[in-house]
Amino acid sequence: MLNKSYRRLLAAALLTLAPAAAWSADAGTQLRQFVAQVSSATGEFTQQTQARNGQSKPPQSGRFSFQRPGQFRWQVEKPYAQLIVSDGSTVYQYDPDLAQVTERGVGKAVGASPAAILFGSGSLDQAFEVSALPDKDGLQWMHAKPRQADAGFAYVDIGFKNDLPARLELVDSFGQTTRIDLTHIVANPKLPAGAFKFVPPKGTDVVKM
């Protein structure tokens, strides 16, 4: 069972996937183009979670990168440091303050998470029920609901603009809403060798799940 913090970070990591048939024409077309034409990307994100009672947690911000299939780096820089890296087979969650890294297999960690929608390469329709949503805030939207009852979140809405994902709004099983805005996306950059390799710093406690 993934803890809530890890789910939010994975949710934060949300970018990838498989062809999308039967989605809204605008959002579906943009997603297909994104998947077909963008094999790697870098960008920045801001993320904030609001509880059901309206109380908000401190916003987070940082940088991300990914390379298909299944490699990604999601680095929280403010208000504290935290890192999630997938090398395509293992997902590492590193917390510098705790000097601890948690290792999980990609299938177990990403599975039916929002990260599978944006960074993965599996079949979206097998893991999610998808549908079109009305345009909002200048974005074209789609709705994805996990077929797994224990996915850890109720649904995620994804807004596209100019053929790129621009915003994700995820509602978890506790009624919390996490909004993630993606900006300054650079498509198909040349990423350095080892960009998705993670070696725990000396003295780090390694927990394998």
GROMACS .gro file of C-alpha atoms in nm:
model
  209
    1MET     CA    1   0.000   0.000   0.000
    2LEU     CA    2   0.149   0.334  -0.106
    3ASN     CA    3   0.148   0.611   0.154
    4LYS     CA    4  -0.042   0.932   0.078
    5SER     CA    5   0.271   1.141   0.026
    6TYR     CA    6   0.408   0.893  -0.226
    7ARG     CA    7   0.078   0.879  -0.413
    8ARG     CA    8   0.067   1.257  -0.437
    9LEU     CA    9   0.422   1.268  -0.568
   10LEU     CA   10   0.348   0.999  -0.826
   11ALA     CA   11   0.034   1.184  -0.908
   12ALA     CA   12   0.247   1.477  -0.945
   13ALA     CA   13   0.455   1.294  -1.180
   14LEU     CA   14   0.175   1.235  -1.428
   15LEU     CA   15   0.272   1.224  -1.792
   16THR     CA   16   0.267   0.937  -2.067
   17LEU     CA   17   0.089   0.674  -2.246
   18ALA     CA   18  -0.089   0.468  -2.487
   19PRO     CA   19  -0.304   0.568  -2.777
   20ALA     CA   20  -0.639   0.706  -2.680
   21ALA     CA   21  -0.934   0.597  -2.880
   22ALA     CA   22  -1.280   0.735  -2.815
   23TRP     CA   23  -1.171   1.047  -2.627
   24SER     CA   24  -1.283   1.401  -2.692
   25ALA     CA   25  -1.166   1.506  -3.037
   26ASP     CA   26  -0.956   1.798  -2.917
   27ALA     CA   27  -0.797   1.648  -2.607
   28GLY     CA   28  -0.769   1.304  -2.763
   29THR     CA   29  -0.594   1.440  -3.071
   30GLN     CA   30  -0.353   1.638  -2.856
   31LEU     CA   31  -0.275   1.334  -2.643
   32ARG     CA   32  -0.211   1.117  -2.948
   33GLN     CA   33   0.020   1.382  -3.088
   34PHE     CA   34   0.198   1.417  -2.756
   35VAL     CA   35   0.257   1.042  -2.732
   36ALA     CA   36   0.357   1.000  -3.096
   37GLN     CA   37   0.577   1.306  -3.128
   38VAL     CA   38   0.725   1.363  -2.780
   39SER     CA   39   0.956   1.082  -2.674
   40SER     CA   40   1.125   1.290  -2.403
   41ALA     CA   41   1.070   1.622  -2.232
   42THR     CA   42   1.179   1.853  -1.952
   43GLY     CA   43   0.977   2.112  -1.767
   44GLU     CA   44   0.876   2.270  -1.438
   45PHE     CA   45   0.579   2.208  -1.210
   46THR     CA   46   0.387   2.361  -0.924
   47GLN     CA   47   0.165   2.145  -0.709
   48GLN     CA   48  -0.083   2.210  -0.430
   49THR     CA   49  -0.314   1.981  -0.237
   50GLN     CA   50  -0.643   2.095  -0.085
   51ALA     CA   51  -0.828   1.888   0.173
   52ARG     CA   52  -1.200   1.821   0.155
   53ASN     CA   53  -1.258   2.086   0.424
   54GLY     CA   54  -1.091   2.350   0.205
   55GLN     CA   55  -0.762   2.371   0.392
   56SER     CA   56  -0.458   2.384   0.165
   57LYS     CA   57  -0.113   2.241   0.219
   58PRO     CA   58   0.198   2.444   0.133
   59PRO     CA   59   0.256   2.450  -0.244
   60GLN     CA   60   0.544   2.250  -0.391
   61SER     CA   61   0.749   2.333  -0.697
   62GLY     CA   62   1.030   2.176  -0.890
   63ARG     CA   63   1.146   2.025  -1.219
   64PHE     CA   64   1.069   1.711  -1.412
   65SER     CA   65   1.200   1.516  -1.709
   66PHE     CA   66   1.099   1.194  -1.879
   67GLN     CA   67   1.197   0.958  -2.158
   68ARG     CA   68   0.971   0.691  -2.296
   69PRO     CA   69   0.908   0.421  -2.207
   70GLY     CA   70   0.878   0.458  -1.833
   71GLN     CA   71   1.181   0.667  -1.734
   72PHE     CA   72   1.116   0.985  -1.541
   73ARG     CA   73   1.258   1.220  -1.281
   74TRP     CA   74   1.029   1.428  -1.055
   75GLN     CA   75   1.229   1.659  -0.832
   76VAL     CA   76   1.061   1.868  -0.563
   77GLU     CA   77   1.281   2.169  -0.480
   78LYS     CA   78   1.055   2.384  -0.261
   79PRO     CA   79   0.957   2.402   0.023
   80TYR     CA   80   1.172   2.092   0.084
   81ALA     CA   81   1.374   1.851  -0.127
   82GLN     CA   82   1.229   1.522  -0.241
   83LEU     CA   83   1.296   1.309  -0.547
   84ILE     CA   84   1.128   1.032  -0.744
   85VAL     CA   85   1.328   0.862  -1.020
   86SER     CA   86   1.229   0.573  -1.245
   87ASP     CA   87   1.495   0.400  -1.452
   88GLY     CA   88   1.230   0.199  -1.635
   89SER     CA   89   1.241  -0.102  -1.404
   90THR     CA   90   1.265   0.044  -1.050
   91VAL     CA   91   1.112   0.355  -0.895
   92TYR     CA   92   1.318   0.527  -0.625
   93GLN     CA   93   1.165   0.771  -0.377
   94TYR     CA   94   1.442   0.961  -0.200
   95ASP     CA   95   1.386   1.180   0.106
   96PRO     CA   96   1.710   1.365   0.194
   97ASP     CA   97   1.577   1.485   0.531
   98LEU     CA   98   1.514   1.127   0.641
   99ALA     CA   99   1.824   0.996   0.460
  100GLN     CA  100   1.599   0.721   0.323
  101VAL     CA  101   1.519   0.582  -0.020
  102THR     CA  102   1.230   0.348  -0.097
  103GLU     CA  103   1.261   0.114  -0.396
  104ARG     CA  104   0.961  -0.036  -0.576
  105GLY     CA  105   0.923  -0.220  -0.905
  106VAL     CA  106   0.777  -0.002  -1.177
  107GLY     CA  107   0.468  -0.222  -1.212
  108LYS     CA  108   0.396  -0.201  -0.841
  109ALA     CA  109   0.468   0.171  -0.805
  110VAL     CA  110   0.326   0.310  -1.128
  111GLY     CA  111   0.065   0.049  -1.224
  112ALA     CA  112  -0.267   0.234  -1.242
  113SER     CA  113  -0.128   0.565  -1.115
  114PRO     CA  114  -0.145   0.896  -1.302
  115ALA     CA  115   0.225   0.849  -1.380
  116ALA     CA  116   0.117   0.565  -1.611
  117ILE     CA  117  -0.092   0.814  -1.806
  118LEU     CA  118   0.195   1.048  -1.879
  119PHE     CA  119   0.526   0.862  -1.852
  120GLY     CA  120   0.430   0.501  -1.916
  121SER     CA  121   0.385   0.283  -2.220
  122GLY     CA  122   0.107   0.042  -2.124
  123SER     CA  123  -0.252   0.029  -2.241
  124LEU     CA  124  -0.445   0.319  -2.091
  125ASP     CA  125  -0.786   0.166  -2.164
  126GLN     CA  126  -0.697  -0.145  -1.965
  127ALA     CA  127  -0.616   0.057  -1.654
  128PHE     CA  128  -0.858   0.352  -1.683
  129GLU     CA  129  -1.209   0.443  -1.785
  130VAL     CA  130  -1.171   0.759  -1.995
  131SER     CA  131  -1.417   1.023  -2.109
  132ALA     CA  132  -1.426   1.376  -2.250
  133LEU     CA  133  -1.490   1.687  -2.040
  134PRO     CA  134  -1.599   2.039  -2.143
  135ASP     CA  135  -1.327   2.294  -2.216
  136LYS     CA  136  -1.227   2.501  -1.912
  137ASP     CA  137  -0.971   2.776  -1.844
  138GLY     CA  138  -0.862   2.771  -2.207
  139LEU     CA  139  -0.772   2.400  -2.189
  140GLN     CA  140  -0.919   2.087  -2.349
  141TRP     CA  141  -0.993   1.829  -2.080
  142MET     CA  142  -1.026   1.454  -2.036
  143HIS     CA  143  -1.124   1.243  -1.736
  144ALA     CA  144  -0.952   0.919  -1.631
  145LYS     CA  145  -1.088   0.689  -1.359
  146PRO     CA  146  -0.879   0.388  -1.250
  147ARG     CA  147  -1.040   0.049  -1.294
  148GLN     CA  148  -0.851  -0.080  -0.987
  149ALA     CA  149  -1.036  -0.020  -0.661
  150ASP     CA  150  -0.709   0.012  -0.468
  151ALA     CA  151  -0.536   0.259  -0.702
  152GLY     CA  152  -0.515   0.518  -0.423
  153PHE     CA  153  -0.705   0.791  -0.609
  154ALA     CA  154  -1.059   0.834  -0.736
  155TYR     CA  155  -0.988   1.006  -1.070
  156VAL     CA  156  -0.764   1.251  -1.252
  157ASP     CA  157  -0.863   1.521  -1.501
  158ILE     CA  158  -0.597   1.629  -1.752
  159GLY     CA  159  -0.603   1.958  -1.942
  160PHE     CA  160  -0.413   2.003  -2.270
  161LYS     CA  161  -0.301   2.314  -2.454
  162ASN     CA  162  -0.101   2.336  -2.776
  163ASP     CA  163  -0.058   1.957  -2.786
  164LEU     CA  164   0.101   1.943  -2.440
  165PRO     CA  165  -0.037   1.854  -2.094
  166ALA     CA  166  -0.077   2.177  -1.898
  167ARG     CA  167  -0.269   2.088  -1.582
  168LEU     CA  168  -0.372   1.783  -1.382
  169GLU     CA  169  -0.640   1.778  -1.114
  170LEU     CA  170  -0.636   1.459  -0.908
  171VAL     CA  171  -0.889   1.361  -0.642
  172ASP     CA  172  -0.768   1.092  -0.404
  173SER     CA  173  -0.965   0.840  -0.203
  174PHE     CA  174  -0.971   1.079   0.096
  175GLY     CA  175  -1.139   1.358  -0.102
  176GLN     CA  176  -0.821   1.566  -0.130
  177THR     CA  177  -0.766   1.750  -0.458
  178THR     CA  178  -0.414   1.794  -0.593
  179ARG     CA  179  -0.363   2.045  -0.873
  180ILE     CA  180  -0.043   2.025  -1.078
  181ASP     CA  181   0.049   2.289  -1.335
  182LEU     CA  182   0.316   2.201  -1.591
  183THR     CA  183   0.513   2.485  -1.751
  184HIS     CA  184   0.822   2.557  -1.962
  185ILE     CA  185   0.799   2.218  -2.130
  186VAL     CA  186   1.078   2.147  -2.379
  187ALA     CA  187   0.991   1.861  -2.612
  188ASN     CA  188   1.247   1.605  -2.728
  189PRO     CA  189   1.560   1.750  -2.568
  190LYS     CA  190   1.886   1.558  -2.573
  191LEU     CA  191   1.906   1.425  -2.218
  192PRO     CA  192   2.240   1.333  -2.060
  193ALA     CA  193   2.341   0.972  -2.016
  194GLY     CA  194   2.245   0.856  -1.671
  195ALA     CA  195   1.967   1.114  -1.635
  196PHE     CA  196   1.740   0.849  -1.486
  197LYS     CA  197   1.997   0.657  -1.288
  198PHE     CA  198   1.980   0.683  -0.910
  199VAL     CA  199   2.255   0.580  -0.669
  200PRO     CA  200   2.168   0.629  -0.299
  201PRO     CA  201   2.410   0.864  -0.123
  202LYS     CA  202   2.643   0.699   0.125
  203GLY     CA  203   2.473   0.639   0.457
  204THR     CA  204   2.121   0.634   0.310
  205ASP     CA  205   1.879   0.377   0.450
  206VAL     CA  206   1.740   0.166   0.162
  207VAL     CA  207   1.391   0.018   0.198
  208LYS     CA  208   1.278  -0.231  -0.069
  209MET     CA  209   0.905  -0.278  -0.110
   0.00000   0.00000   0.00000
